[in-house]
Amino acid sequence: MTALAAPARRRRHRLPPILLLFVFVPFAVEAFWVFWPALQGFYLSLTSWDGVSPPTWAGFDNYAELFSDPTFGTAFANTAIWLVLFGGISAAGGLALAMLLQRERKGVGFYRAALFTPVVFSLVATSLIWQGLYQPDGLVNSLLDTVGLGDWQRSWLADPDTALYALLAPALWRQLGYVMVLYLAGLKGIDPALYEAAKLDGASPWQQFRYVTWPQLRPVNSVILSVIVIDSLRSFDVVWSMTKGGPYHSSELLSTYMYSTAFQTLRLGYASALAVVIFLLAFGVIVTYLVRVLREEES
Amino acid sequence: MISNRVRTFLFHAGAGTLSVLWLLPIALVLLTSIRTFDDVASNGLGSLPGSFTLEPFAQAWGEGGVGGAMLNSLLVTVPTVLLSLALSAAAAFALSRYEIPFRRSILLVMLAGNLLPPQILLVPVAKLTEVLGIYDTLTALVIVQVGFGLGFYTFVLQGFLRAIPNEIQQAAVIDGAGPIRIFWSVILPLARPALAALSALAFTWVFNDLLWAITVLRSGTVMPVTPALLGLQGQYVSTWNVIAAGSVLAAIPTVAVFLRFQKHFISGLAIGAVK
């Protein structure tokens, strides 16, 4: 780092102007299409707007309305459930899969590839595949019948009791392989000497995990936590393509409710308030992530 | 103590079962896509195929509109990937190799833009494309995708470029090369692995996107393949063989990119975790 900074400092007085352009153009593009719209989003959340006539100032009316909107309550609760189940299962499952497939040996490449394959499909294609599985005559019901659980058969996506949970399966089917790759990369970075030392001290496999693997994975865990929280709050494709939040909003997430409020009901001000709520939920994670990056940049 | 052989057997049994379970939905969609409608209708979706036909593919491609949508997707994805990487490589080069004022803050602000939930941007961005007269055009989708991705690509690339030894650059400076020359002939060639990883990732992300497409596009004729699949689902309500064929077709480009760049792709995904 010092070797890199020293010659750069000498060059400071004559920084070629073209380099400023190199930074300015991309920054301006992002500013115009991301930062400026984001600011407008906050402003719009304080207005009432149908997208046609000019927005009218509404103060905090939209936010006040959120409290008495039962669909918002459902969407909020479902987003929390989604965060815990989708996030928790993909983190724990991804780690378990990575531990299982960590060692290089015969066949392990195939297993990894099999678990990873769904990551390359679009969530919409994934959803269509699973929608087929969930049909009344689909594989899920036929399997239940085969193993003698015929009573459990139902129309999974049309039943308000099961719709949200039925959506979790395809989302997880895709996310688990991704989290596994992140953990595999983290596990690879652990110094094997640590395990040697632990084994010499007579550590059991569980103790090796508890006292070597887990502490060593801390930086990876924090990345995965951020990825998972942000991914959960952004989750949209699976729900939109399979149920659109229905039946009766039973599988509504904040992201789908925001989209339908904006582009189907055309209540753009209220939708912006919903978007601000999503932003506030993500805010803590974003800041933590940036602070972490900043600290690494400094070291 | 369990013998090693038993343990190896247990490992393969467990991992093998899991892999089969994981691939099962994909196998099923392939099997469904080659069945006739009558076969699916009379024997059910969960049964083994009793027929063979490629008709569903033709239907999905032609009247289902997947063919045209595929073209739209490529028209969006290829320029988006090229443009995003060109812009972010330039920014990453300047930020990582020169003492640009406030470079750390610029980098963090750009990354923060990518971490924002897209929902906060949807309404204003849709309006912005309307004001600029590009709403409902592929151009709008390209520009929006570039804008939203830049922060992340710049961040990843600068981390990679920073690790290139300074001596290499010094040698080029002594030979009289200016910044553009250094960028083009020295740094970019060295950054190829990172660029390959990011292109593969960006390709899948942009190709598979749904949210931005349905935000800035409205007409069926400009829809990329992901929203077109949703249209297919509405059009062929329980004609599952056509829907399955459409999903298979839509997956081909990303699967091809994945197979071609497998190593880069996976290392690209892992970039965030080990940094």
XYZ file of C-alpha atoms in Angstrom:
574
model
C 0.000 0.000 0.000
C 2.746 2.459 0.930
C 4.755 1.508 -2.146
C 1.681 2.294 -4.192
C 0.807 5.572 -2.524
C 4.267 7.122 -2.588
C 4.779 7.439 -6.370
C 1.146 8.432 -6.727
C 1.672 11.331 -4.329
C 4.560 12.599 -6.419
C 2.242 12.684 -9.391
C -0.398 14.709 -7.577
C 0.470 18.152 -8.921
C 0.053 17.052 -12.475
C -2.976 14.798 -12.422
C -3.924 14.442 -16.104
C -7.399 15.978 -16.643
C -8.489 12.953 -18.652
C -8.465 10.928 -15.427
C -10.972 13.274 -13.846
C -13.178 12.592 -16.835
C -12.686 8.840 -16.288
C -14.252 9.247 -12.857
C -16.690 12.015 -13.623
C -18.584 10.377 -16.501
C -19.493 7.132 -14.685
C -20.235 9.065 -11.517
C -22.514 11.464 -13.383
C -24.378 8.551 -15.013
C -24.980 6.970 -11.638
C -25.901 10.296 -10.070
C -28.458 11.004 -12.781
C -30.065 7.533 -12.783
C -29.685 6.540 -9.136
C -29.035 9.370 -6.660
C -31.280 11.971 -8.211
C -34.218 9.515 -8.548
C -33.631 8.307 -4.982
C -33.990 11.867 -3.688
C -37.120 12.279 -5.765
C -38.426 9.045 -4.247
C -38.217 10.561 -0.767
C -39.899 13.716 -1.950
C -42.689 11.817 -3.733
C -43.448 9.872 -0.564
C -44.660 13.171 0.881
C -47.070 13.801 -1.965
C -50.236 12.438 -3.416
C -49.755 11.653 -7.099
C -51.580 9.724 -9.801
C -48.779 10.058 -12.336
C -50.780 12.291 -14.660
C -51.678 15.541 -12.890
C -48.914 17.251 -10.910
C -48.162 15.771 -7.455
C -49.819 17.572 -4.561
C -48.131 18.028 -1.199
C -49.491 15.638 1.400
C -46.955 15.872 4.211
C -46.864 12.702 6.259
C -50.350 11.547 5.244
C -48.999 8.555 3.323
C -47.004 7.409 6.322
C -50.014 7.872 8.601
C -52.084 5.769 6.230
C -49.596 2.901 6.446
C -50.614 2.308 10.068
C -54.256 1.714 9.249
C -53.636 -0.245 6.023
C -54.177 -3.961 6.743
C -52.402 -4.983 3.525
C -49.335 -3.062 4.636
C -49.466 -4.949 7.933
C -49.636 -8.291 6.103
C -46.861 -7.326 3.708
C -44.687 -6.121 6.572
C -45.229 -9.299 8.590
C -44.633 -11.468 5.516
C -41.420 -9.597 4.760
C -40.282 -10.284 8.326
C -41.174 -13.985 7.968
C -39.384 -14.043 4.619
C -36.288 -12.421 6.117
C -36.127 -14.972 8.918
C -36.962 -18.105 6.895
C -35.378 -17.293 3.539
C -32.367 -15.660 5.210
C -31.977 -18.136 8.056
C -32.384 -21.285 5.985
C -30.155 -20.119 3.162
C -27.395 -19.085 5.594
C -27.536 -22.249 7.709
C -28.147 -24.538 4.721
C -25.491 -22.857 2.597
C -22.941 -23.272 5.371
C -23.922 -26.918 5.874
C -23.602 -27.621 2.144
C -20.239 -25.864 1.989
C -18.948 -27.892 4.951
C -20.185 -31.087 3.308
C -18.593 -30.323 -0.070
C -15.527 -28.516 1.211
C -12.904 -31.225 0.759
C -11.608 -31.809 -2.750
C -12.337 -35.405 -3.619
C -13.831 -37.549 -6.309
C -17.295 -36.460 -7.387
C -17.347 -33.273 -5.340
C -17.192 -31.085 -8.454
C -20.353 -32.669 -9.775
C -22.221 -32.231 -6.504
C -21.209 -28.590 -6.290
C -22.259 -27.974 -9.891
C -25.624 -29.670 -9.297
C -26.400 -27.475 -6.300
C -25.153 -24.399 -8.087
C -27.044 -24.878 -11.373
C -30.263 -23.072 -10.348
C -28.277 -19.860 -9.746
C -27.980 -19.306 -13.495
C -31.728 -19.513 -14.151
C -33.863 -16.438 -13.945
C -36.182 -16.359 -10.968
C -39.081 -16.189 -13.394
C -38.074 -19.433 -15.145
C -37.484 -20.954 -11.704
C -40.941 -19.865 -10.625
C -42.580 -21.356 -13.697
C -40.838 -24.664 -13.033
C -42.094 -24.698 -9.454
C -45.530 -23.578 -10.433
C -45.718 -26.760 -12.505
C -44.589 -28.787 -9.497
C -47.298 -27.224 -7.320
C -50.178 -27.862 -9.724
C -53.004 -30.081 -8.402
C -51.711 -32.858 -10.694
C -48.054 -31.839 -10.263
C -45.121 -33.690 -8.787
C -45.510 -32.444 -5.199
C -49.025 -33.826 -4.924
C -48.176 -37.065 -6.754
C -45.229 -37.624 -4.410
C -47.411 -37.037 -1.359
C -49.870 -39.545 -2.738
C -47.119 -42.108 -3.380
C -45.796 -41.929 0.167
C -49.292 -42.231 1.603
C -49.777 -38.609 2.613
C -52.607 -38.086 0.154
C -54.496 -36.039 2.771
C -51.828 -33.372 2.580
C -52.487 -32.713 -1.078
C -53.693 -29.230 -1.799
C -53.521 -26.451 -4.272
C -50.402 -25.005 -2.711
C -50.322 -21.585 -4.348
C -54.073 -20.956 -4.202
C -54.349 -21.674 -0.488
C -53.774 -18.562 1.661
C -52.335 -20.764 4.429
C -49.560 -22.180 2.276
C -48.923 -19.684 -0.536
C -46.115 -17.737 1.192
C -44.324 -20.896 2.286
C -44.734 -22.500 -1.127
C -42.866 -19.520 -2.583
C -39.957 -20.084 -0.226
C -39.011 -23.389 -1.832
C -38.055 -22.038 -5.284
C -36.390 -18.981 -3.730
C -34.295 -21.243 -1.519
C -33.657 -23.743 -4.297
C -31.823 -20.940 -6.059
C -30.265 -19.066 -3.118
C -28.717 -22.061 -1.318
C -26.213 -22.764 -4.083
C -25.173 -19.126 -4.136
C -24.601 -18.929 -0.378
C -22.741 -22.244 -0.605
C -20.292 -20.711 -3.093
C -19.692 -17.752 -0.783
C -19.014 -20.073 2.153
C -16.794 -22.360 0.071
C -14.678 -19.336 -0.808
C -14.503 -18.411 2.868
C -13.594 -21.932 3.981
C -10.854 -22.083 1.378
C -9.256 -19.010 2.942
C -8.776 -20.681 6.341
C -5.182 -21.663 7.085
C -4.985 -25.506 7.258
C -2.322 -25.166 9.958
C -5.065 -24.073 12.355
C -6.814 -27.429 11.925
C -3.535 -29.291 12.332
C -2.937 -27.497 15.606
C -6.492 -28.159 16.774
C -6.168 -31.851 15.933
C -2.895 -32.085 17.843
C -4.694 -30.641 20.843
C -7.253 -33.427 20.436
C -10.177 -31.277 19.261
C -13.290 -33.170 18.148
C -14.851 -32.267 14.751
C -17.449 -30.194 16.574
C -14.764 -28.375 18.580
C -12.804 -27.736 15.379
C -15.894 -26.160 13.900
C -16.724 -24.202 17.043
C -13.232 -22.893 17.794
C -11.542 -22.749 14.378
C -13.994 -22.646 11.472
C -16.687 -20.426 12.949
C -14.404 -17.629 14.264
C -12.424 -17.694 11.018
C -15.614 -17.287 9.009
C -16.569 -14.039 10.753
C -15.786 -11.696 7.848
C -17.608 -13.987 5.412
C -20.584 -14.213 7.742
C -20.945 -10.473 7.813
C -20.886 -10.286 3.998
C -23.448 -13.081 3.745
C -25.667 -11.447 6.339
C -25.689 -8.220 4.323
C -26.307 -10.046 1.048
C -29.176 -12.009 2.569
C -30.917 -9.059 4.200
C -30.653 -6.959 1.055
C -31.752 -9.882 -1.155
C -34.735 -10.604 1.106
C -35.930 -7.025 1.004
C -35.499 -6.957 -2.774
C -37.249 -10.314 -3.318
C -39.814 -9.679 -5.974
C -39.523 -11.947 -9.002
C -40.584 -15.216 -7.386
C -43.640 -13.744 -5.716
C -44.644 -11.629 -8.678
C -44.441 -14.470 -11.168
C -46.149 -17.084 -9.008
C -48.890 -15.379 -6.995
C -48.588 -11.596 -7.480
C -48.944 -11.424 -3.698
C -52.237 -13.293 -3.578
C -54.477 -15.042 -2.763
C -55.987 -12.203 -0.702
C -52.534 -10.654 -0.139
C -51.503 -13.757 1.813
C -48.116 -13.882 0.088
C -47.672 -10.129 -0.299
C -44.203 -8.755 0.424
C -43.423 -5.062 0.812
C -41.687 -5.121 -2.578
C -44.678 -6.586 -4.446
C -47.144 -4.352 -2.632
C -45.025 -1.340 -3.541
C -44.927 -2.353 -7.197
C -48.656 -2.998 -7.546
C -49.518 0.203 -5.655
C -47.305 2.190 -8.003
C -47.973 0.662 -11.384
C -51.398 -0.934 -11.084
C -53.287 1.193 -8.572
C -51.294 4.241 -9.727
C -50.984 5.676 -6.234
C -47.435 6.820 -6.799
C -47.068 8.898 -3.627
C -48.261 6.099 -1.359
C -46.067 3.601 -3.232
C -43.087 5.880 -2.652
C -43.815 5.852 1.077
C -43.758 2.030 0.926
C -40.426 2.238 -0.896
C -39.055 4.502 1.826
C -40.047 1.889 4.419
C -38.101 -0.726 2.447
C -35.170 1.662 2.276
C -35.263 2.292 6.033
C -35.243 -1.461 6.687
C -32.187 -1.828 4.434
C -30.472 1.303 5.725
C -28.769 -0.279 8.729
C -27.305 -3.032 6.580
C -26.109 -0.606 3.928
C -24.349 1.569 6.501
C -22.758 -1.413 8.277
C -21.528 -2.723 4.950
C -20.074 0.618 3.899
C -18.348 1.113 7.261
C -16.779 -2.308 6.870
C -15.583 -1.502 3.352
C -14.214 1.827 4.529
C -12.248 0.140 7.307
C -10.782 -2.346 4.839
C -9.841 0.419 2.440
C -7.907 2.071 5.234
C -6.039 -1.031 6.330
C -14.773 -45.514 14.877
C -16.473 -45.756 11.483
C -14.153 -47.003 8.782
C -13.131 -44.636 6.017
C -14.895 -46.692 3.386
C -18.229 -46.472 5.173
C -17.736 -42.770 5.637
C -17.001 -42.262 1.924
C -20.085 -44.279 1.078
C -22.241 -42.191 3.388
C -20.834 -38.993 1.872
C -21.639 -40.034 -1.679
C -25.058 -41.331 -0.708
C -25.936 -38.062 1.014
C -24.427 -35.647 -1.494
C -25.688 -37.766 -4.398
C -29.282 -37.815 -3.143
C -29.147 -34.081 -2.579
C -27.798 -33.435 -6.084
C -30.487 -35.609 -7.655
C -33.171 -33.794 -5.671
C -31.708 -30.473 -6.780
C -31.635 -31.436 -10.438
C -35.072 -33.062 -10.333
C -37.067 -29.882 -11.116
C -34.777 -29.184 -14.085
C -35.135 -32.741 -15.380
C -38.883 -32.461 -14.959
C -39.121 -29.244 -16.922
C -37.071 -30.787 -19.737
C -39.332 -33.849 -19.753
C -42.466 -31.702 -19.750
C -41.214 -29.596 -22.652
C -41.062 -32.594 -24.985
C -44.541 -33.979 -24.188
C -47.670 -33.427 -26.210
C -50.515 -31.444 -24.689
C -52.806 -34.478 -24.685
C -50.228 -36.517 -22.811
C -49.870 -33.841 -20.097
C -53.602 -33.289 -19.912
C -54.568 -36.938 -19.586
C -51.676 -38.309 -17.511
C -50.933 -35.274 -15.337
C -47.838 -33.125 -14.891
C -46.265 -35.394 -12.310
C -46.201 -38.453 -14.573
C -43.451 -39.707 -16.869
C -43.683 -38.696 -20.539
C -45.694 -40.977 -22.797
C -44.998 -38.992 -25.943
C -42.244 -37.094 -27.708
C -42.554 -33.862 -29.684
C -40.589 -30.672 -30.284
C -43.785 -28.815 -31.088
C -43.875 -26.980 -27.717
C -40.543 -25.331 -28.548
C -41.814 -24.158 -31.911
C -44.973 -22.827 -30.265
C -43.117 -21.009 -27.504
C -40.569 -19.569 -29.945
C -43.042 -18.458 -32.596
C -46.575 -17.557 -31.525
C -45.530 -17.478 -27.857
C -43.094 -14.687 -28.721
C -40.050 -16.109 -26.947
C -37.975 -15.793 -30.135
C -38.566 -12.062 -30.482
C -38.150 -11.571 -26.736
C -34.836 -13.395 -26.854
C -33.612 -10.938 -29.453
C -34.758 -8.012 -27.288
C -32.922 -9.500 -24.326
C -29.691 -9.752 -26.268
C -30.157 -6.211 -27.597
C -30.349 -5.035 -23.996
C -27.848 -7.340 -22.342
C -24.862 -7.085 -24.682
C -24.694 -3.245 -24.839
C -25.401 -3.022 -21.105
C -22.527 -5.328 -20.214
C -20.095 -3.596 -22.586
C -21.073 -0.100 -21.504
C -21.105 -0.821 -17.773
C -17.734 -2.490 -17.843
C -16.164 0.202 -20.024
C -17.372 2.988 -17.738
C -16.628 1.202 -14.494
C -13.190 0.073 -15.683
C -12.309 3.682 -16.492
C -13.515 4.874 -13.090
C -11.834 1.995 -11.296
C -8.563 2.673 -13.119
C -8.461 6.337 -12.148
C -9.618 5.672 -8.575
C -7.216 2.847 -7.904
C -4.038 4.003 -9.653
C -4.038 7.774 -9.148
C -4.573 10.101 -6.279
C -7.950 11.473 -7.308
C -9.256 13.907 -4.678
C -11.896 12.278 -2.410
C -11.378 8.964 -4.145
C -12.463 6.884 -1.164
C -15.655 8.875 -0.697
C -16.465 8.668 -4.395
C -16.048 4.913 -4.296
C -18.234 4.498 -1.222
C -20.955 6.736 -2.607
C -20.970 4.758 -5.862
C -21.199 1.460 -3.984
C -23.974 2.846 -1.779
C -25.994 3.590 -4.919
C -25.884 -0.066 -5.852
C -26.946 -1.178 -2.376
C -30.092 0.971 -2.427
C -33.282 -1.063 -2.724
C -34.441 -0.530 -6.329
C -38.013 0.092 -5.126
C -37.113 3.630 -4.080
C -36.007 4.332 -7.661
C -38.814 2.709 -9.646
C -41.337 5.538 -9.780
C -38.857 8.407 -10.346
C -36.902 6.412 -12.953
C -40.073 5.539 -14.870
C -40.993 9.232 -14.826
C -37.481 10.257 -15.880
C -37.590 8.006 -18.950
C -40.978 9.505 -19.831
C -39.642 13.049 -19.548
C -36.672 12.135 -21.753
C -38.994 10.533 -24.288
C -37.372 7.106 -24.063
C -40.056 5.340 -21.990
C -40.971 1.966 -23.486
C -37.747 1.687 -25.511
C -34.865 -0.737 -25.123
C -32.511 2.259 -24.862
C -34.170 3.221 -21.585
C -33.633 -0.247 -20.168
C -29.964 -0.260 -21.199
C -29.287 3.127 -19.605
C -31.111 2.260 -16.398
C -29.294 -1.057 -16.077
C -25.940 0.621 -16.656
C -26.679 3.316 -14.084
C -27.779 0.863 -11.426
C -24.884 -1.578 -11.903
C -21.966 0.862 -12.178
C -21.328 1.257 -8.448
C -20.806 -2.426 -7.805
C -18.661 -3.082 -10.885
C -16.464 -0.068 -10.139
C -16.011 -1.175 -6.566
C -15.028 -4.733 -7.463
C -12.714 -3.669 -10.290
C -10.870 -1.054 -8.255
C -10.175 -3.670 -5.582
C -8.671 -5.857 -8.274
C -6.714 -3.097 -10.033
C -5.254 -1.850 -6.768
C -3.469 -5.157 -6.393
C -1.528 -4.750 -9.644
C 2.121 -3.952 -8.746
C 3.037 -0.341 -9.315
C 6.382 -1.230 -10.974
C 4.530 -2.385 -14.078
C 2.882 0.993 -14.408
C 6.123 2.839 -13.617
C 7.860 1.003 -16.449
C 5.187 2.200 -18.861
C 5.494 5.771 -17.550
C 9.251 5.707 -18.147
C 8.576 4.506 -21.684
C 6.542 7.689 -22.114
C 3.027 6.230 -22.004
C 0.174 8.545 -21.030
C -2.737 7.499 -18.823
C -4.923 6.334 -21.721
C -2.114 4.241 -23.111
C -1.405 2.751 -19.664
C -5.098 2.024 -19.144
C -5.546 0.384 -22.528
C -2.288 -1.531 -23.045
C -1.117 -2.261 -19.519
C -3.904 -2.310 -16.962
C -6.847 -3.654 -18.966
C -5.003 -6.734 -20.249
C -3.920 -7.498 -16.692
C -7.502 -7.121 -15.491
C -8.870 -9.726 -17.884
C -9.794 -12.345 -15.271
C -11.757 -9.780 -13.258
C -13.407 -8.411 -16.386
C -14.377 -11.919 -17.489
C -15.869 -12.713 -14.100
C -17.849 -9.483 -14.006
C -19.059 -9.816 -17.607
C -20.369 -13.293 -16.933
C -22.144 -12.134 -13.777
C -23.491 -8.970 -15.364
C -24.751 -10.946 -18.335
C -26.829 -13.256 -16.151
C -28.111 -10.442 -13.944
C -29.205 -8.238 -16.807
C -30.536 -11.093 -18.926
C -32.584 -12.464 -16.022
C -33.884 -9.123 -14.787
C -37.612 -8.654 -14.414
C -38.176 -5.586 -12.260
C -36.490 -2.910 -14.373
C -37.947 -4.313 -17.584
C -41.539 -4.127 -16.377
C -40.873 -0.679 -14.926
C -39.624 1.108 -18.038
C -41.280 -1.027 -20.753
C -44.931 -1.529 -21.574
C -45.343 -2.889 -25.119
C -45.136 -6.593 -25.774
C -42.932 -6.041 -28.815
C -40.018 -4.643 -26.787
C -40.265 -7.013 -23.820
C -37.146 -9.054 -23.007
C -37.391 -12.731 -22.304
C -38.050 -12.709 -18.553
C -41.268 -10.664 -18.675
C -42.174 -12.467 -21.915
C -42.185 -15.730 -19.968
C -44.787 -14.243 -17.667
C -46.802 -13.325 -20.737
C -46.456 -16.879 -21.989
C -47.856 -18.098 -18.695
C -50.938 -15.938 -19.187
C -51.340 -16.861 -22.820
C -50.965 -20.641 -22.437
C -52.707 -20.981 -19.090
C -52.426 -24.698 -18.451
C -50.528 -25.668 -21.556
C -47.603 -26.688 -19.396
C -45.532 -28.208 -22.190
C -45.313 -24.825 -23.966
C -44.554 -22.963 -20.729
C -41.843 -25.501 -19.929
C -40.359 -25.172 -23.409
C -40.323 -21.380 -23.006
C -38.466 -21.649 -19.692
C -35.933 -23.990 -21.252
C -35.343 -21.600 -24.171
C -34.991 -18.623 -21.816
C -32.352 -20.440 -19.802
C -30.128 -21.385 -22.755
C -28.094 -18.132 -23.066
C -27.262 -17.880 -19.376
C -26.477 -21.570 -19.110
C -24.181 -21.201 -22.140
C -22.380 -18.237 -20.562
C -22.106 -20.157 -17.326
C -20.613 -23.230 -19.002
C -18.178 -21.124 -21.015
C -17.003 -18.994 -18.077
C -17.686 -21.403 -15.231
C -14.478 -20.715 -13.323
C -14.681 -16.955 -13.727
C -18.352 -16.998 -12.917
C -17.925 -18.763 -9.609
C -14.884 -16.739 -8.609
C -16.868 -13.648 -9.538
C -19.682 -14.599 -7.185
C -17.174 -15.278 -4.436
C -15.430 -11.898 -4.864
C -17.574 -10.262 -2.233
C -17.113 -12.972 0.337
C -13.350 -13.209 0.616
C -12.543 -9.523 0.250
